[in-house]
Coordinates of C-alpha atoms in Angstrom, one line a residue:
M14 CA 4.1 -50.4 -1.7
S15 CA 3.1 -47.0 -3.1
V16 CA -0.2 -45.4 -2.9
D17 CA -1.1 -42.1 -4.7
A18 CA -2.8 -38.9 -3.0
Q19 CA -6.2 -40.3 -3.9
G20 CA -5.6 -43.6 -2.1
R21 CA -5.1 -45.8 -5.2
I22 CA -2.5 -48.5 -5.4
L23 CA 0.3 -47.5 -7.8
S24 CA 3.2 -50.2 -7.4
W25 CA 4.5 -53.0 -5.1
N26 CA 7.6 -55.1 -5.4
H27 CA 8.1 -59.0 -5.5
A28 CA 8.4 -59.4 -1.6
A29 CA 5.2 -57.5 -1.0
A30 CA 3.3 -59.8 -3.9
V31 CA 4.6 -62.9 -2.1
L32 CA 3.2 -61.6 1.4
L33 CA 0.0 -60.6 -0.1
A34 CA -0.4 -63.6 -2.4
D35 CA -3.9 -64.4 -0.9
A36 CA -5.3 -60.9 -1.1
G37 CA -6.8 -61.8 -4.6
S38 CA -8.2 -58.9 -6.6
A39 CA -7.7 -56.5 -3.8
L40 CA -4.0 -56.4 -4.9
A41 CA -4.2 -54.6 -8.3
L42 CA -3.3 -51.2 -9.9
G43 CA -5.8 -48.5 -9.1
Q44 CA -7.6 -50.5 -6.5
P45 CA -8.4 -48.6 -3.3
F46 CA -5.6 -49.3 -0.8
V47 CA -8.1 -49.4 2.2
R48 CA -9.7 -52.4 0.6
L49 CA -6.3 -54.1 0.2
E50 CA -5.5 -53.2 4.0
V51 CA -8.6 -54.9 5.1
E52 CA -8.2 -58.0 3.0
A53 CA -4.5 -58.2 4.0
G54 CA -5.3 -58.3 7.6
R55 CA -8.1 -60.9 7.1
L56 CA -6.6 -63.3 4.6
C57 CA -2.8 -62.7 4.9
S58 CA -2.0 -61.8 8.4
V59 CA -0.2 -58.9 6.9
A60 CA 0.0 -55.3 8.7
F61 CA 1.0 -52.1 7.0
T62 CA 3.0 -49.1 8.3
R63 CA 2.3 -45.9 6.4
S64 CA 4.4 -42.8 5.5
V65 CA 2.9 -39.7 4.1
M66 CA 5.0 -37.9 1.8
A67 CA 4.8 -34.0 1.0
D68 CA 2.9 -34.5 -2.2
G69 CA 0.2 -36.6 -0.4
S70 CA 1.3 -39.9 -1.5
V71 CA 1.7 -42.8 0.7
I72 CA 4.6 -45.3 1.2
C73 CA 3.6 -48.5 2.9
L74 CA 5.9 -51.2 4.5
C75 CA 4.2 -54.6 4.9
E76 CA 5.1 -57.3 7.3
H77 CA 3.6 -60.7 8.4
S78 CA 2.1 -60.1 11.8
A79 CA 2.9 -63.4 13.2
A80 CA 6.5 -64.4 12.0
T81 CA 9.9 -62.9 11.9
S82 CA 11.8 -63.3 8.6
S83 CA 15.1 -62.1 7.2
L84 CA 13.2 -59.4 5.4
G85 CA 10.8 -58.5 8.3
V86 CA 10.1 -55.1 6.4
Q87 CA 10.0 -54.9 2.6
M88 CA 10.3 -51.5 1.0
A89 CA 8.0 -51.3 -1.9
A90 CA 7.6 -47.5 -2.2
A91 CA 8.8 -44.9 -4.6
T92 CA 9.9 -42.5 -1.9
L93 CA 10.9 -42.6 1.7
P94 CA 8.9 -44.3 4.6
T95 CA 8.3 -42.4 7.9
M96 CA 8.2 -45.4 10.1
I97 CA 11.2 -47.8 10.9
P98 CA 10.9 -51.5 11.2
H99 CA 11.7 -53.2 14.5
P100 CA 15.2 -53.8 15.0
A101 CA 14.7 -57.4 16.0
Q102 CA 13.0 -58.0 12.8
I103 CA 16.1 -56.9 10.6
T104 CA 19.1 -59.3 9.9
D105 CA 22.5 -58.6 8.2
G106 CA 20.9 -59.3 4.9
A107 CA 18.1 -56.8 5.4
L108 CA 20.5 -53.8 4.5
K109 CA 21.5 -55.5 1.3
A110 CA 18.0 -56.4 0.5
I111 CA 16.8 -52.8 0.9
A112 CA 19.8 -51.2 -0.8
G113 CA 19.4 -53.7 -3.7
S114 CA 15.9 -53.5 -4.1
F115 CA 14.2 -52.2 -7.3
A116 CA 12.3 -49.5 -5.3
F117 CA 15.7 -48.2 -3.8
I118 CA 17.9 -48.4 -6.8
R119 CA 15.5 -47.1 -9.4
N120 CA 13.7 -44.5 -7.2
P121 CA 13.4 -41.3 -9.0
L122 CA 14.3 -39.4 -5.9
P123 CA 17.9 -39.5 -4.6
L124 CA 18.2 -42.0 -1.8
W125 CA 21.0 -43.0 0.4
I126 CA 21.7 -44.8 3.8
F127 CA 24.3 -43.4 6.1
D128 CA 25.9 -44.5 9.5
R129 CA 24.6 -42.1 12.1
Q130 CA 27.8 -42.4 14.2
T131 CA 30.4 -42.2 11.5
L132 CA 28.2 -40.2 9.1
T133 CA 29.6 -42.3 6.2
F134 CA 27.5 -43.3 3.3
V135 CA 26.8 -47.0 3.1
A136 CA 24.5 -47.2 0.2
V137 CA 23.3 -44.8 -2.5
N138 CA 20.8 -45.0 -5.5
D139 CA 21.2 -44.2 -9.2
A140 CA 19.1 -41.0 -8.8
A141 CA 21.6 -39.6 -6.3
L142 CA 24.4 -40.5 -8.5
G143 CA 23.0 -38.8 -11.4
R144 CA 21.9 -35.7 -9.6
Y145 CA 24.9 -35.1 -7.5
G146 CA 27.6 -36.1 -10.1
Y147 CA 29.7 -38.2 -7.6
S148 CA 30.7 -41.8 -8.9
R149 CA 29.3 -44.6 -6.5
E150 CA 32.8 -45.5 -5.2
R151 CA 33.4 -41.8 -4.2
F152 CA 29.9 -41.6 -2.6
L153 CA 30.7 -44.5 -0.4
N154 CA 34.1 -43.0 0.8
M155 CA 32.5 -39.7 1.8
R156 CA 30.7 -38.6 4.7
I157 CA 27.4 -36.5 4.7
S158 CA 29.1 -33.7 6.1
D159 CA 31.5 -33.6 2.8
I160 CA 28.3 -32.5 0.6
R161 CA 27.3 -29.6 3.1
P162 CA 28.7 -26.0 3.0
P163 CA 31.2 -25.4 5.9
E164 CA 28.6 -23.0 7.5
D165 CA 26.0 -25.7 7.6
I166 CA 27.9 -28.4 9.4
P167 CA 27.3 -27.1 13.0
R168 CA 23.6 -27.3 12.4
L169 CA 24.2 -30.9 10.8
M170 CA 26.0 -32.0 14.0
D171 CA 23.4 -30.5 16.4
S172 CA 20.7 -32.5 14.3
M173 CA 22.7 -35.7 14.8
T174 CA 23.2 -35.4 18.6
E175 CA 20.0 -33.6 19.7
R176 CA 17.2 -35.1 17.7
L177 CA 15.0 -37.1 20.0
T178 CA 12.5 -38.5 17.4
S179 CA 13.4 -41.1 14.9
G180 CA 13.8 -39.3 11.6
E181 CA 14.0 -35.6 10.5
S182 CA 12.8 -33.4 7.8
G183 CA 14.1 -30.0 6.9
Q184 CA 15.7 -27.8 4.2
W185 CA 19.3 -27.9 3.6
R186 CA 21.9 -26.9 1.0
H187 CA 24.0 -29.7 -0.7
I188 CA 27.2 -29.4 -2.8
L189 CA 27.4 -31.2 -6.1
A190 CA 30.5 -32.7 -7.6
D191 CA 31.0 -29.7 -9.9
G192 CA 31.0 -27.4 -6.9
R193 CA 27.6 -26.0 -7.3
T194 CA 25.2 -25.6 -4.3
I195 CA 21.6 -26.6 -4.6
D196 CA 18.7 -26.3 -2.1
V197 CA 17.2 -29.6 -1.1
L198 CA 14.2 -30.9 1.1
V199 CA 15.5 -33.7 3.1
T200 CA 13.5 -36.4 4.8
S201 CA 15.5 -39.1 6.9
E202 CA 14.2 -42.2 8.8
W203 CA 16.5 -43.3 11.8
F204 CA 16.7 -47.1 12.5
T205 CA 19.1 -49.5 14.2
L206 CA 20.5 -52.6 12.3
D207 CA 22.2 -55.2 14.8
G208 CA 23.1 -52.4 17.1
R209 CA 24.3 -50.1 14.2
P210 CA 22.5 -46.8 13.9
L211 CA 21.5 -46.0 10.5
A212 CA 19.5 -43.4 8.6
L213 CA 17.6 -43.7 5.3
T214 CA 17.4 -40.4 3.5
A215 CA 15.3 -39.1 0.5
V216 CA 16.1 -35.8 -1.0
Q217 CA 13.9 -33.3 -3.1
D218 CA 15.6 -30.7 -5.2
I219 CA 13.8 -27.4 -4.7
T220 CA 16.5 -25.1 -6.0
A221 CA 14.2 -23.9 -8.7
H222 CA 11.6 -23.0 -6.1
C223 CA 14.0 -21.2 -3.9
R224 CA 15.5 -19.3 -6.7
L225 CA 11.8 -18.3 -7.6
E226 CA 11.1 -17.5 -4.0
D227 CA 14.3 -15.3 -3.9
S228 CA 13.3 -13.6 -7.1
L229 CA 9.9 -12.8 -5.6
V230 CA 11.5 -11.5 -2.5
E231 CA 13.8 -9.4 -4.7
A232 CA 11.0 -8.3 -6.8
R233 CA 9.0 -7.1 -3.8
I234 CA 11.9 -5.3 -2.3
E235 CA 12.4 -3.5 -5.6
A236 CA 8.7 -2.7 -6.0
E237 CA 8.7 -1.1 -2.4
R238 CA 11.9 0.7 -3.4
A239 CA 10.1 2.0 -6.5
N240 CA 7.1 2.9 -4.4
R241 CA 9.3 4.9 -2.1
A242 CA 10.8 6.6 -5.2
R243 CA 7.6 7.4 -6.7
S244 CA 6.5 8.8 -3.4
R245 CA 9.4 11.2 -3.2
F246 CA 9.0 12.0 -6.8
F247 CA 5.4 12.9 -6.3
A248 CA 6.0 14.8 -3.2
V249 CA 8.5 16.9 -5.1
A250 CA 6.6 17.1 -8.4
N251 CA 3.5 18.1 -6.3
H252 CA 5.0 21.3 -4.9
D253 CA 7.1 22.1 -8.0
L254 CA 4.2 21.7 -10.4
R255 CA 1.9 23.9 -8.2
Q256 CA 4.4 26.8 -7.9
P257 CA 4.2 28.1 -11.4
L258 CA 0.4 27.4 -11.6
A259 CA 0.0 29.3 -8.6
A260 CA 1.8 32.3 -10.0
L261 CA -0.1 32.2 -13.3
S262 CA -3.4 32.0 -11.4
L263 CA -2.5 35.0 -9.4
F264 CA -1.3 36.8 -12.5
V265 CA -4.6 36.1 -14.4
G266 CA -6.4 37.6 -11.5
A267 CA -4.4 40.6 -11.3
L268 CA -5.1 41.2 -15.2
E269 CA -8.9 40.6 -14.9
N270 CA -9.4 44.1 -13.2
R271 CA -7.1 45.9 -15.5
L272 CA -8.6 44.7 -18.8
K273 CA -11.6 46.8 -20.0
D274 CA -12.4 45.9 -23.6
P275 CA -14.7 43.0 -24.0
T276 CA -12.4 40.9 -26.4
S277 CA -9.4 41.2 -23.9
R278 CA -11.6 39.9 -21.1
D279 CA -12.9 37.1 -23.2
I280 CA -9.5 35.9 -23.7
L281 CA -8.6 36.1 -20.1
R282 CA -11.7 34.1 -19.2
A283 CA -10.5 31.4 -21.7
M284 CA -6.9 31.6 -20.1
N285 CA -8.6 31.2 -16.8
T286 CA -10.4 28.2 -17.9
A287 CA -7.4 26.7 -19.5
L288 CA -5.5 27.2 -16.2
A289 CA -8.2 25.6 -14.1
T290 CA -8.1 22.7 -16.5
I291 CA -4.5 22.2 -16.1
K292 CA -4.8 22.6 -12.4
N293 CA -7.5 20.1 -12.0
L294 CA -5.7 17.6 -14.4
V295 CA -2.4 17.9 -12.2
D296 CA -4.2 17.4 -9.0
A297 CA -6.0 14.3 -10.3
H298 CA -3.1 12.5 -11.8
L299 CA -0.9 13.2 -8.6
D300 CA -3.8 12.0 -6.4
I301 CA -4.5 8.9 -8.3
A302 CA -0.7 8.1 -8.5
R303 CA -0.3 8.5 -4.7
I304 CA -3.5 6.6 -3.9
D305 CA -2.5 3.7 -6.1
A306 CA 1.1 3.6 -4.9
G307 CA -0.2 3.4 -1.5
T308 CA 1.7 6.3 -0.1
L309 CA -1.3 8.1 1.3
R310 CA -1.5 7.4 5.0
V311 CA -4.9 7.6 6.6
E312 CA -5.0 9.4 10.1
P313 CA -8.5 9.6 11.4
V314 CA -9.0 12.2 14.1
G315 CA -12.0 13.7 15.8
H316 CA -12.8 17.3 14.5
S317 CA -15.8 19.7 13.9
V318 CA -17.2 19.3 10.6
N319 CA -18.0 23.0 10.7
G320 CA -14.4 24.0 10.0
L321 CA -14.5 21.9 6.9
L322 CA -17.8 23.3 5.7
T323 CA -16.3 26.9 6.2
R324 CA -13.3 26.2 4.2
M325 CA -15.4 24.7 1.3
A326 CA -17.7 27.8 1.4
L327 CA -14.7 30.0 1.3
E328 CA -13.0 28.2 -1.7
F329 CA -16.0 27.7 -3.9
A330 CA -18.1 30.9 -3.2
G331 CA -16.1 32.8 -6.0
P332 CA -16.2 30.1 -8.8
A333 CA -20.0 29.6 -8.1
R334 CA -20.7 33.2 -8.3
Q335 CA -18.8 33.7 -11.5
K336 CA -21.1 31.2 -13.2
G337 CA -24.2 32.8 -11.6
L338 CA -24.8 30.0 -9.1
T339 CA -25.8 30.3 -5.6
L340 CA -23.7 28.3 -3.0
H341 CA -25.4 27.6 0.3
V342 CA -23.5 26.0 2.9
A343 CA -25.5 24.9 6.0
P344 CA -23.4 25.0 9.3
C345 CA -23.3 21.9 11.5
S346 CA -22.1 21.3 15.0
A347 CA -21.4 17.7 14.8
V348 CA -18.1 16.3 15.6
I349 CA -16.8 13.6 13.1
R350 CA -13.9 11.0 13.2
S351 CA -12.1 11.0 9.7
D352 CA -8.8 11.9 8.0
R353 CA -9.3 15.8 7.8
D354 CA -7.4 16.3 4.5
L355 CA -8.6 13.3 2.8
L356 CA -12.3 14.0 3.5
E357 CA -11.7 17.4 2.4
R358 CA -10.3 16.3 -0.9
I359 CA -13.3 14.2 -1.5
L360 CA -15.7 17.3 -0.8
R361 CA -13.4 19.4 -3.0
N362 CA -14.0 17.0 -5.8
L363 CA -17.7 16.8 -5.4
L364 CA -18.2 20.6 -5.1
S365 CA -15.8 21.1 -8.2
N366 CA -18.0 18.5 -10.1
A367 CA -21.1 20.4 -9.1
V368 CA -19.9 23.8 -10.1
R369 CA -18.6 22.5 -13.4
Y370 CA -21.8 20.8 -14.4
T371 CA -24.3 23.2 -13.1
S372 CA -25.3 25.8 -15.4
K373 CA -28.1 27.6 -13.3
G374 CA -29.7 27.3 -10.0
R375 CA -27.9 26.5 -6.8
I376 CA -25.7 24.3 -5.1
L377 CA -26.1 23.2 -1.4
L378 CA -23.4 21.7 1.0
G379 CA -25.1 20.4 4.2
C380 CA -25.1 17.5 6.7
R381 CA -27.8 15.4 8.3
R382 CA -27.4 12.9 11.1
Q383 CA -28.3 9.2 10.7
G384 CA -27.7 7.1 14.0
D385 CA -23.9 7.3 14.5
Q386 CA -23.2 8.5 11.1
L387 CA -23.2 11.9 9.6
R388 CA -24.1 12.3 6.0
I389 CA -22.3 15.0 4.2
E390 CA -24.4 15.9 1.2
V391 CA -23.7 17.9 -2.0
W392 CA -26.8 18.9 -3.9
D393 CA -26.8 20.6 -7.3
T394 CA -29.5 21.7 -9.9
G395 CA -27.3 20.4 -12.8
P396 CA -28.4 18.1 -15.7
G397 CA -28.5 14.9 -13.6
I398 CA -27.1 11.5 -14.4
P399 CA -29.0 9.0 -16.5
G400 CA -30.2 6.0 -14.6
D401 CA -28.3 3.5 -16.7
Q402 CA -25.0 5.4 -16.2
L403 CA -25.1 5.5 -12.4
D404 CA -23.0 2.4 -12.1
I405 CA -20.1 3.7 -14.2
I406 CA -19.8 7.3 -13.1
F407 CA -16.9 6.4 -10.7
E408 CA -14.8 4.9 -13.3
E409 CA -11.8 6.9 -14.7
F410 CA -12.5 9.3 -17.7
Y411 CA -16.2 9.1 -17.3
R412 CA -17.7 12.4 -18.4
G413 CA -21.4 13.4 -17.9
N414 CA -23.6 15.6 -20.0
T415 CA -21.4 18.6 -20.8
S416 CA -23.2 20.1 -23.6
T417 CA -23.6 23.4 -21.9
T418 CA -20.2 23.4 -20.0
S419 CA -17.9 21.8 -22.6
D420 CA -15.3 24.4 -21.9
A421 CA -14.7 23.1 -18.4
A422 CA -15.7 19.5 -18.8
G423 CA -12.6 18.2 -17.2
F424 CA -11.1 14.6 -17.8
G425 CA -13.5 12.6 -15.7
L426 CA -11.1 11.9 -12.8
G427 CA -12.8 13.7 -10.0
L428 CA -15.3 11.0 -9.2
S429 CA -12.7 8.2 -9.7
I430 CA -10.7 9.9 -6.8
V431 CA -13.7 10.4 -4.7
D432 CA -14.5 6.6 -5.0
R433 CA -10.8 5.6 -4.3
L434 CA -10.6 8.0 -1.2
S435 CA -14.0 6.9 0.2
R436 CA -12.8 3.3 0.0
L437 CA -9.5 4.2 1.4
L438 CA -11.2 5.7 4.4
N439 CA -14.1 3.1 4.7
H440 CA -16.8 5.8 4.4
S441 CA -19.9 4.9 2.6
L442 CA -20.5 6.8 -0.7
T443 CA -24.0 7.1 -2.3
V444 CA -25.6 9.0 -5.2
R445 CA -29.2 9.8 -6.2
S446 CA -29.9 11.7 -9.4
N447 CA -33.0 12.9 -11.3
E448 CA -32.2 13.4 -15.0
G449 CA -32.8 17.0 -15.9
K450 CA -33.3 18.2 -12.3
G451 CA -30.0 17.4 -10.5
S452 CA -27.9 15.1 -8.4
V453 CA -27.1 14.4 -4.6
F454 CA -23.8 12.9 -3.6
A455 CA -23.4 12.0 0.0
I456 CA -20.6 10.4 2.1
S457 CA -21.2 9.0 5.5
V458 CA -18.7 9.6 8.3
P459 CA -18.7 8.3 11.8
M460 CA -19.6 10.9 14.4
E461 CA -17.8 11.4 18.0
V462 CA -19.4 12.2 21.1
E463 CA -16.7 14.3 22.6
P464 CA -15.7 17.4 20.6
E465 CA -11.9 18.1 19.8
P466 CA -10.0 20.5 21.9
R467 CA -10.3 23.9 20.5
I468 CA -7.4 25.8 19.2
A469 CA -7.0 29.2 20.0
V470 CA -6.8 31.5 16.9
P471 CA -4.7 34.5 17.2
A472 CA -7.0 37.5 17.6
I473 CA -7.0 40.2 14.9
P474 CA -5.3 43.4 16.5
V475 CA -7.5 46.6 16.3
R476 CA -5.7 49.4 14.7
A477 CA -6.2 53.2 15.8
D478 CA -5.6 54.3 12.4
S479 CA -8.3 52.4 10.4
E480 CA -8.0 54.8 7.5
G481 CA -4.4 53.8 6.9
L482 CA -3.5 51.2 4.2
P483 CA -3.4 47.7 5.7
R484 CA 0.4 46.4 5.8
V485 CA 0.6 43.0 4.7
L486 CA 4.0 41.1 4.9
V487 CA 4.4 38.3 2.3
I488 CA 7.1 35.5 2.7
E489 CA 7.4 33.5 -0.4
D490 CA 10.7 32.1 -1.6
D491 CA 9.4 31.3 -5.3
V492 CA 10.2 34.8 -7.0
I493 CA 7.2 34.5 -9.6
V494 CA 4.7 33.7 -6.9
L495 CA 5.9 36.4 -4.7
Q496 CA 5.8 38.9 -7.6
A497 CA 2.1 37.8 -8.3
L498 CA 1.0 38.1 -4.7
E499 CA 2.5 41.6 -4.4
L500 CA 0.9 42.7 -7.5
L501 CA -2.6 41.6 -6.3
L502 CA -2.3 42.9 -2.9
D503 CA -1.1 46.2 -4.0
Q504 CA -4.0 46.3 -6.5
W505 CA -6.4 45.7 -3.5
G506 CA -4.9 48.9 -1.7
C507 CA -2.5 47.0 0.6
D508 CA 0.8 48.2 1.6
V509 CA 3.0 45.1 0.8
I510 CA 6.4 44.1 2.2
A511 CA 7.5 41.3 0.0
T512 CA 10.3 39.0 1.3
S513 CA 11.8 35.8 0.0
G514 CA 12.4 34.2 3.2
Y515 CA 12.2 34.2 7.1
D516 CA 15.7 36.0 7.5
E517 CA 14.8 38.8 5.1
A518 CA 11.3 39.2 6.8
I519 CA 13.0 39.7 10.2
A520 CA 15.6 42.0 8.9
G521 CA 12.9 44.0 7.0
L522 CA 11.0 44.4 10.4
T523 CA 13.9 45.0 12.6
G524 CA 13.7 48.5 14.2
Q525 CA 10.2 49.3 13.1
S526 CA 7.6 50.1 15.6
Q527 CA 4.6 49.1 13.6
A528 CA 3.8 45.6 13.2
P529 CA 2.1 44.4 9.9
D530 CA -1.6 43.8 9.9
L531 CA -1.3 40.4 8.3
V532 CA 1.4 37.9 7.3
I533 CA 1.0 35.6 4.2
A534 CA 3.5 33.0 4.2
D535 CA 4.4 29.9 2.1
F536 CA 4.3 26.9 4.4
R537 CA 7.6 25.4 2.8
L538 CA 10.2 28.1 3.0
S539 CA 13.9 27.7 2.1
G540 CA 15.9 27.1 5.4
P541 CA 14.9 25.6 8.8
A542 CA 11.9 27.7 9.5
S543 CA 8.4 26.9 8.0
G544 CA 5.8 29.7 7.4
I545 CA 4.1 28.8 10.7
V546 CA 7.2 29.3 12.7
A547 CA 7.9 32.5 10.8
I548 CA 4.5 34.0 11.6
R549 CA 4.8 32.9 15.2
Q550 CA 8.4 34.4 15.7
I551 CA 7.5 37.6 13.9
A552 CA 4.3 38.0 16.3
K553 CA 6.7 37.3 19.4
M554 CA 9.3 39.9 18.0
M555 CA 6.6 42.4 17.6
Q556 CA 4.8 41.5 20.8
V557 CA 1.4 41.5 19.1
D558 CA -1.3 39.0 18.2
L559 CA -0.5 38.8 14.5
P560 CA -3.1 37.3 11.9
G561 CA -1.5 34.9 9.6
L562 CA -2.3 33.0 6.2
I563 CA -0.6 30.1 5.0
I564 CA -0.4 29.2 1.4
T565 CA 0.9 25.8 0.3
G566 CA 1.4 23.4 -2.6
D567 CA 2.1 20.6 -0.4
T568 CA -0.2 17.6 -0.1
D569 CA 1.6 15.6 2.3
P570 CA -0.9 14.5 5.1
R571 CA 1.7 15.2 7.7
R572 CA 2.6 18.6 6.7
L573 CA -1.2 19.6 6.2
K574 CA -2.1 18.3 9.6
E575 CA 0.8 20.4 11.0
A576 CA -0.8 23.5 9.1
R577 CA -4.3 22.8 10.3
L578 CA -3.2 22.5 14.0
S579 CA -1.4 25.9 13.8
G580 CA -4.8 27.7 13.8
Y581 CA -3.8 29.8 10.9
P582 CA -6.2 29.7 7.7
L583 CA -4.7 27.5 5.0
L584 CA -5.1 28.0 1.0
H585 CA -3.9 25.4 -1.6
K586 CA -1.6 26.3 -4.4
P587 CA -2.5 27.2 -7.2
V588 CA -5.0 29.6 -5.1
S589 CA -7.3 31.8 -7.2
A590 CA -7.4 35.4 -6.9
L591 CA -11.1 35.1 -5.6
A592 CA -10.1 32.8 -2.8
L593 CA -7.1 34.8 -1.8
R594 CA -9.2 38.1 -1.7
A595 CA -11.9 36.4 0.4
A596 CA -9.4 35.1 2.9
V597 CA -7.6 38.4 3.1
A598 CA -10.7 40.2 3.6
T599 CA -11.8 38.0 6.3
L600 CA -8.6 38.5 8.3
L601 CA -8.4 42.3 7.6
G602 CA -11.9 43.3 7.2
R603 CA -13.6 43.7 3.9
D604 CA -13.8 47.5 4.2
R605 CA -10.2 47.9 4.2
L606 CA -9.6 46.6 0.9
R607 CA -10.0 48.6 -2.2
D608 CA -12.3 47.3 -4.9
G609 CA -10.4 44.6 -7.1
V610 CA -11.4 41.2 -8.4
V611 CA -14.9 40.3 -7.4

């Protein structure tokens, strides 16, 4: 008898009908099987043995509880049972009864009975003939090992000799008559008939499922391979795109002090605005692509927030001053735990937005403690955000009120990156705004009790000849960027030694008694030495504490972490002339630089 997954009667055979003749209306299609089971035990003295199938349906064997008969167990199901009749209740006619029953012959699943000692087939149904393509005569002259691939036979033999429970289930591969191999789910029930060990087996073809699973695995592997390729591409593109932008930014800075007529300066300012727009767009698209591709690795560490605030002050003092804005950065002694570089990107985007959208007034970057969290806040006196737009400002391509700053409105990607990064870091991000008065963006970062180990920064050597030109060694393997740096530093009154690599820098200093006052090096140089290694080796060779400045177009967190830990100040390409001058003035002393870009 077969029962569906909801417990309703689906079908029964003639033998079951005879045994359950006194069950009355309980034996009917769609009736609850539980009711029949109760009535059968009370009125017919019939007991049931259940077998639950993979799809939730149930196959039941029924037997007269008080008598033995030649059929002892009647197979009335559409699939395979999981319990075996008692051997004493089966006679020689039982095998023929089972093999010749309607439920066996017409079962939609392939079924067969085989001898567990000889492994030969002794009965097979129509569904097995149709699916496997063998004739009945050929089937009954084969062993179950004949339909297995050779490499599966040792496993088959183990299952025959080591199985301790009656029956087995598992996934196998079977060979069809035309030589094709299919994946199947096999359920076998072991029993003994007059001392002869037999097994009744049902087979479900799961080839399509396995092919789909294989294709999904292949698709996942391909997607992971594509993500790795994207990661490599963006790492290369990140650096290579920033190189010409860095050179162009420095050349524009060098021109600013040379052009005197108002028309030319207006054109230069327009060029500078266009350059900033390109830089922001490149940065935004590369960041979003890396976040979405999952190639950004989060490496939270404990560090002082003051270093982060100082870098932001250095980077945004010039752009704020150019717009007539006051930038105030409040120092803070707290130690926080976060990914240093990703948190810096968040603040850089927030400050960039504040400068872009604020036409007058001031911008404040400060912190306040709230329990075990530190809220880092960016205040501005810009146009504010309408209340009905606060829920959409972090969507891509959102652009606020730019009526007074349309020349630098951006593409609405900065806040989208902020939102993505804050969720990646698991930092809470909030915004408050008063339309017409300004906005406050805040990100909450966990604090740490113990401060991070302090990194010793090379001391600035004191020169006896303070009136002489400061000597600056530049190591940059991109020719255009090198020319731009040389032009700017020369304009600021520096004696520049321009080299394209570590070996050239060493050769240029060999035999000289006077060390340079400052080394500016690209982080990624051609050859094995990085900019950090170059500065340290030159300082060791000249036997002086040598100030250094690292410039990089890399955004790989591992490389940025290495640069941070070096103790040398770090500027990101494309660096503006203002930011470069401020960094050089800090390392050399502002009074040693000639008037230039301000």
